[in-house]
XYZ file of C-alpha atoms in Angstrom:
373
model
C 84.436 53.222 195.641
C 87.134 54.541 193.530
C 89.508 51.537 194.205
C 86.521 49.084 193.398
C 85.991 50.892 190.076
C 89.743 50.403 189.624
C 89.564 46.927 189.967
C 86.433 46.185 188.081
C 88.168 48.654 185.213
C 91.308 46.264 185.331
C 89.416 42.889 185.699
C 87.537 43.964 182.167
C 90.736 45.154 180.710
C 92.430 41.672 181.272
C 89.188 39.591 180.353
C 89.322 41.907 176.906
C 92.851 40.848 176.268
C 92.171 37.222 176.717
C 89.290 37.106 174.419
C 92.080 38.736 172.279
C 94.542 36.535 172.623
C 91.961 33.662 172.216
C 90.783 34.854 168.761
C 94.098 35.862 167.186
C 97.019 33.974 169.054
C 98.101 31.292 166.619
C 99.100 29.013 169.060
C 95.610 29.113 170.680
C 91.962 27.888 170.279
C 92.086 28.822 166.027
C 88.838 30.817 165.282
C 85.236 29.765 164.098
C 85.831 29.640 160.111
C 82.736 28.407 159.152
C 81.033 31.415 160.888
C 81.332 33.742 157.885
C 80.130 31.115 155.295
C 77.169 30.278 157.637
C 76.547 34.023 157.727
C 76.613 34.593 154.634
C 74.648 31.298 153.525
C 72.320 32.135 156.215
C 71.507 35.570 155.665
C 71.289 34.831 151.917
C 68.511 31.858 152.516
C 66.472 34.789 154.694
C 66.745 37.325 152.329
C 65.873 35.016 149.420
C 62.607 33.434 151.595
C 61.758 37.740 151.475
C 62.207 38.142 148.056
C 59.693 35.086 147.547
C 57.266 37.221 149.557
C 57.527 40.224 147.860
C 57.347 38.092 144.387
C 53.987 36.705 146.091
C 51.971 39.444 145.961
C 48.870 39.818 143.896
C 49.203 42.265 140.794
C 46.191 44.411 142.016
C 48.269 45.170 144.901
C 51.857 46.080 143.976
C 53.969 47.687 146.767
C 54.580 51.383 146.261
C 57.429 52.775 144.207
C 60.440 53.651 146.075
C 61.424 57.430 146.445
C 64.456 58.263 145.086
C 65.959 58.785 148.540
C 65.174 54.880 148.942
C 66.824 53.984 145.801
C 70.074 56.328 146.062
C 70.145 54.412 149.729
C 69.969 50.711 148.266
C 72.165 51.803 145.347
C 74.744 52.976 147.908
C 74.920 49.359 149.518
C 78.736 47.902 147.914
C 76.653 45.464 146.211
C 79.465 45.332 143.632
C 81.969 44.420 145.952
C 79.418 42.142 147.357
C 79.505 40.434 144.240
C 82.985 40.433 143.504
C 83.660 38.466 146.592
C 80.557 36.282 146.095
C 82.296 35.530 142.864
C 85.965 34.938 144.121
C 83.977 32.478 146.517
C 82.547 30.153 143.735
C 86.175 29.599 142.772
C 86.914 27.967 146.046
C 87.603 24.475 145.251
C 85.750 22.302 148.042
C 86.980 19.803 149.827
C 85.439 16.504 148.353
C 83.548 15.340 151.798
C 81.844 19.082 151.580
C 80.650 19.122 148.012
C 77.850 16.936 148.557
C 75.850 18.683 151.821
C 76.607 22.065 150.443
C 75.268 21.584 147.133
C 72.354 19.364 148.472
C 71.488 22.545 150.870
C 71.143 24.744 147.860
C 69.084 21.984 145.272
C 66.615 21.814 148.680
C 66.401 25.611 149.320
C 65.554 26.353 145.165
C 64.646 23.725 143.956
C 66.891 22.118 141.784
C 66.033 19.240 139.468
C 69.177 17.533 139.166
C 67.819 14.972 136.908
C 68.436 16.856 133.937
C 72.038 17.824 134.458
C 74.324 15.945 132.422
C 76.782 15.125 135.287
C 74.403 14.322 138.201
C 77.038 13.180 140.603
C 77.667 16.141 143.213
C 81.334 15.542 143.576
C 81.901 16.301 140.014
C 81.426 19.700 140.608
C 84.877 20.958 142.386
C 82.995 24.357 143.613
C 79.709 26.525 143.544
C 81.026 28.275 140.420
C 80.662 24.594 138.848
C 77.593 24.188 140.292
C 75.864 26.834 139.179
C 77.014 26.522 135.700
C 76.281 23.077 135.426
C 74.909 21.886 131.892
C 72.001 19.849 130.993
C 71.463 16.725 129.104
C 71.142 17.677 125.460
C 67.334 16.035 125.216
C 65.614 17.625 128.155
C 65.502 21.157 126.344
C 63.579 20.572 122.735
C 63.033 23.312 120.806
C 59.622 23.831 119.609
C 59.654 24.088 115.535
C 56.328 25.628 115.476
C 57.525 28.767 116.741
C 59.389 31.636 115.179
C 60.739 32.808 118.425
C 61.584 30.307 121.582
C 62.441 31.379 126.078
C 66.217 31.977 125.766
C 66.285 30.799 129.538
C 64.743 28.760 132.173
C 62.157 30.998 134.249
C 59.520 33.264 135.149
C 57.666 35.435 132.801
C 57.699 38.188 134.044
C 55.858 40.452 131.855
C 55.670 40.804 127.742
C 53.685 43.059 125.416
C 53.789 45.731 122.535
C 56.189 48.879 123.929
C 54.214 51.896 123.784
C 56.122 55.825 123.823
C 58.925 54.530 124.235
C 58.363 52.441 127.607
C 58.806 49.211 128.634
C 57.209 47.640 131.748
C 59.772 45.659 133.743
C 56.649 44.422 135.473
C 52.833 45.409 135.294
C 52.439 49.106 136.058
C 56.430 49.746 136.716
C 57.845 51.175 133.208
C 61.623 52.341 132.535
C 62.986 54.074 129.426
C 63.388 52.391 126.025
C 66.035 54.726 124.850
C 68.157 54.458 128.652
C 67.753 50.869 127.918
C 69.390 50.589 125.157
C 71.229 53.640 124.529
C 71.381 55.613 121.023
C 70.790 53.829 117.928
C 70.860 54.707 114.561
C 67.791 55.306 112.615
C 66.552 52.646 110.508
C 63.123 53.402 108.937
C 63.425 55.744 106.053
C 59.781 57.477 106.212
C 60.868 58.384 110.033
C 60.590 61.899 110.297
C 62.328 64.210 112.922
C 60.053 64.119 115.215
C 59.597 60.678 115.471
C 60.406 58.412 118.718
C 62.753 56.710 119.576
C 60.805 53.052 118.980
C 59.895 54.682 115.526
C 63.287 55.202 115.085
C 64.492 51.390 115.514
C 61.772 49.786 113.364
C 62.932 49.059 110.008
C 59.529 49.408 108.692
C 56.242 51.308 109.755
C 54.151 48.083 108.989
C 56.475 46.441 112.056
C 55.625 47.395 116.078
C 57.830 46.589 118.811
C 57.453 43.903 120.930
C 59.357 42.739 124.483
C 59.255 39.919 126.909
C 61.268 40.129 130.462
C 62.342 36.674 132.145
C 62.922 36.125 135.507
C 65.717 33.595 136.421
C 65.941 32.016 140.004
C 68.591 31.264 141.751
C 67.637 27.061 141.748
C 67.057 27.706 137.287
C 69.428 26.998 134.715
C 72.064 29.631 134.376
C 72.826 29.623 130.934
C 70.712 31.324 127.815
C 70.539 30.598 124.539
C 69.730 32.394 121.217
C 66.089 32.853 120.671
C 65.769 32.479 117.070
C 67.805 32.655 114.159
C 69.513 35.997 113.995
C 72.941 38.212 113.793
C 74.177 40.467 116.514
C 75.893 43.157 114.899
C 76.905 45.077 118.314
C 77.287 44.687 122.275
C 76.777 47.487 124.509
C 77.582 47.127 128.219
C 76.918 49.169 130.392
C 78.379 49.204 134.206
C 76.075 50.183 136.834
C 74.700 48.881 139.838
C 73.542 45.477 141.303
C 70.296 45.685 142.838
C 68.470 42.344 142.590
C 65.974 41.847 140.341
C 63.555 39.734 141.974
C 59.980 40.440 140.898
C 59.022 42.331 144.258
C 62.151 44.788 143.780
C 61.061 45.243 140.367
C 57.645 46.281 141.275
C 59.851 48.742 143.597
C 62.170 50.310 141.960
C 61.367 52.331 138.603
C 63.790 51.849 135.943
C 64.952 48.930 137.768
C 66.566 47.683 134.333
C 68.369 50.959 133.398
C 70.412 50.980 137.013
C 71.471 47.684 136.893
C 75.055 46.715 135.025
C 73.624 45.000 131.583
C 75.077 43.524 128.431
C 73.152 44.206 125.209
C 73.322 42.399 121.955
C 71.511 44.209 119.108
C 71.115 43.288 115.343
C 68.790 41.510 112.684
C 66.584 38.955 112.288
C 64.115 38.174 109.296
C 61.472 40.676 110.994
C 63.660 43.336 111.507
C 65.232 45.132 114.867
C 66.250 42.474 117.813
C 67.941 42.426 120.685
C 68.996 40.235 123.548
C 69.626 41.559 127.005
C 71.472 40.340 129.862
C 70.616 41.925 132.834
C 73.496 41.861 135.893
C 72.188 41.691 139.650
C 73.397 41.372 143.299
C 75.927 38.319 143.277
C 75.807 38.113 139.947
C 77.755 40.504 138.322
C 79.763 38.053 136.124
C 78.114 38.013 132.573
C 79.381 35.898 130.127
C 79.513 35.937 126.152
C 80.690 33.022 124.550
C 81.947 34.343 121.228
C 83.188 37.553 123.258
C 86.641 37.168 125.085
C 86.794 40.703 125.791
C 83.805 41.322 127.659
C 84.717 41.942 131.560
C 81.839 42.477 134.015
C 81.533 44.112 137.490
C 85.014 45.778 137.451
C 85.944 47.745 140.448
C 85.924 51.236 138.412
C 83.710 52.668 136.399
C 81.868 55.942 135.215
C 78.561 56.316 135.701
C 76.540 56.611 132.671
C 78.694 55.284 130.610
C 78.914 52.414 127.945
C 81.389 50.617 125.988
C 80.787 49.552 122.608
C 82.115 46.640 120.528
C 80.977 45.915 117.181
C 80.753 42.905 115.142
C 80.870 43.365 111.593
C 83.786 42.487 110.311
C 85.587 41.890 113.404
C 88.073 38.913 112.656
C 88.879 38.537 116.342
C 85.572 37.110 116.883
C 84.711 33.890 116.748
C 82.152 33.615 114.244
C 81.982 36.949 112.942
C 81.229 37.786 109.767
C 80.685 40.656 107.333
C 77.640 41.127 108.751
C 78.032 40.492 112.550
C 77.953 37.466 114.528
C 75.091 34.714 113.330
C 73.703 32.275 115.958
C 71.344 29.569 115.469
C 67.906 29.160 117.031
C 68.640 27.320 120.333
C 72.403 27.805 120.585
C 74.102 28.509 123.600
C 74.874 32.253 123.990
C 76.114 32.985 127.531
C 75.739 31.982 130.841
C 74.991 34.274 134.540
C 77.037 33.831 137.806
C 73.537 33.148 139.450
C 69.892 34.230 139.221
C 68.707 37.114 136.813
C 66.908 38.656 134.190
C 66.898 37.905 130.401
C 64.905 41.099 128.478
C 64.026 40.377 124.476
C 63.097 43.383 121.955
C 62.176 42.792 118.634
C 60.998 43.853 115.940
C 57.759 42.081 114.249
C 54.465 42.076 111.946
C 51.362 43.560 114.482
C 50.179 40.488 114.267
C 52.579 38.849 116.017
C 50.940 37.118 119.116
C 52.448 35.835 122.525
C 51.365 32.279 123.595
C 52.312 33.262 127.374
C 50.584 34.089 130.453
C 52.051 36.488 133.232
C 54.073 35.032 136.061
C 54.175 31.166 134.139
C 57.448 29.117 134.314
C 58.962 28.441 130.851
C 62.369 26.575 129.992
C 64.729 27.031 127.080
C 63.508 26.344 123.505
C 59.750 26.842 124.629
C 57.648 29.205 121.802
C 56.798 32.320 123.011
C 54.825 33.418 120.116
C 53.838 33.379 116.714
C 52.886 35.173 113.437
């Protein structure tokens, strides 16, 4: 018995050594390449098809919050790295006779109306990077006049309302903190006394209220955003963190969804006061872009939790743009662009009779009003 154990030991041994020499010898069968990317491609379309579950479900129904055990778990998933090397991957260039089934897999699995890009011809676009960032023809996106404030993105609405104590919902029910949001910010109405909150404390009048709206962009939407209104950001905050996806089921999941996640924030003025536009990072897409800001760098493999880096615009010369008072955009004009999918959150400042013209969970596009006075 012992000798045929022997031999059955020695025939696995060899059969192991083959199946080495079969998968690493160069001068041998070369190995399945296209494994990984069908993996990866794979495993995203399945997870994506959940997500569209989740996102599914009625409001009166939302799935319970996750512990904090659940979220330290998910937030210990390298979903940085993740998206470092989802990134590094965009910049493949692809071989011409690929472009076109890749890219036709993707505008079939979300959706993708490539009627309104400007370059329609899939071999334009040397690789997914490309792709994703494609632009659209300059007519397809009007911008309605009637409306003091327009979507800054193609998406979802997620959710939108007056921010009460100092909470925003991220979706109905599911709030996170205004002032983690953000971060500190100098008090701007005068009659604010010490004990006032932190919303009181941003409002440049006590006639004003505070209002937000949270958009959801897919994966298949247009990647870019654009300004909202006419305005001047006077400061970016960014803040590293994590990059949990934002998909409307994880957001009824995890509290303070928004305040995890790696974000860029632009704050500063418009004729109603306080506003600010926020870019919100996610999983694969933790390269966010400012136009006018060179020196804004993303998902970078070290960072301290908590923290935030500031850069102001007032008088900064370096800045394209910049003025005295900050950087002034233009209602409509392009402001930055995602890697992929995510989340655009607006706060601003405005008259309490300022009214959305929305409904919860509707698709808008860029240059669409969201409200009016």
């Amino acid at each position: 018995m012992a000798a045929a154990f022997r031999r059955v030991w020695s025939s696995g041994r060899v059969f192991s050594q083959s199946c080495r020499r079969i998968s690493t010898g160069r001068g041998l069968l070369p190995g399945p390449r296209p494994l990984p990317f069908l993996l990866v491609t794979g495993g995203g379309y399945l997870g994506y098809k959940q997500y569209q579950k989740w996102g599914q479900q009625e409001d009166g129904a939302p799935p319970p919050v996750a512990t904090p055990t659940q979220v330290a778990l998910y937030r210990s998933f390298p979903t940085r790295l993740l998206s470092r090397a989802w990134g590094r991957l965009n910049g493949v260039e692809l071989p011409t006779w690929l472009r076109k089934p890749i890219y036709s897999l993707y505008i079939w699995t979300f959706g993708v109306n490539m009627q309104e890009a400007a370059v329609e011809d899939l071999h334009h676009y040397r690789n997914l990077g490309e792709f994703f960032r494609r632009r659209l023809k300059p007519a397809v996106r009007p911008l309605c006049a009637a409306s003091c404030l327009t979507s800054p993105a193609d998406g979802r609405i997620l959710h939108f309302g007056r921010v009460k104590n100092s909470e925003v919902e991220q979706v109905k029910g599911v709030t996170y903190s205004l002032e983690n949001f953000l971060g500190p910010q100098k008090r701007r109405c005068k009659d604010s006394s010490s004990s006032s909150s932190f919303r009181d404390d941003i409002l440049s009048s006590p006639d004003s209220d505070l209002f937000h709206v949270v958009i959801y962009l897919a994966p298949g939407d247009y990647h870019c955003f654009h300004s909202p209104t006419d305005w001047r950001v006077e400061l970016r905050r960014h803040f590293p963190g994590s990059l949990m996806s934002v998909n409307p089921g994880v957001a009824r999941w995890i509290k303070e969804l928004f305040c995890l996640n790696e974000r860029v924030v632009l704050t500063g003025q418009w004729q109603q006061g306080f506003f600010s536009l926020t870019a919100v990072g996610a999983t694969n897409v933790g390269s966010i872009r400012i136009y006018f800001d060179q020196e804004l760098q993303t998902n970078t493999p070290r960072y301290s939790k908590g923290s935030f880096h500031d850069r102001s615009y007032i008088a900064d010369q370096t800045v394209k743009f910049a003025g005295e008072g900050g950087v002034t955009l233009q209602k409509g004009e392009a402001v930055g662009e995602f890697n992929l999918g995510s989340t655009i959150v607006l706060l601003f400042e405005a008259p309490k009779d300022f009214s959305f013209n929305l409904q919860p969970g509707q698709r808008i596009r860029v240059g669409e009003g969201l409200g009016s006075l």
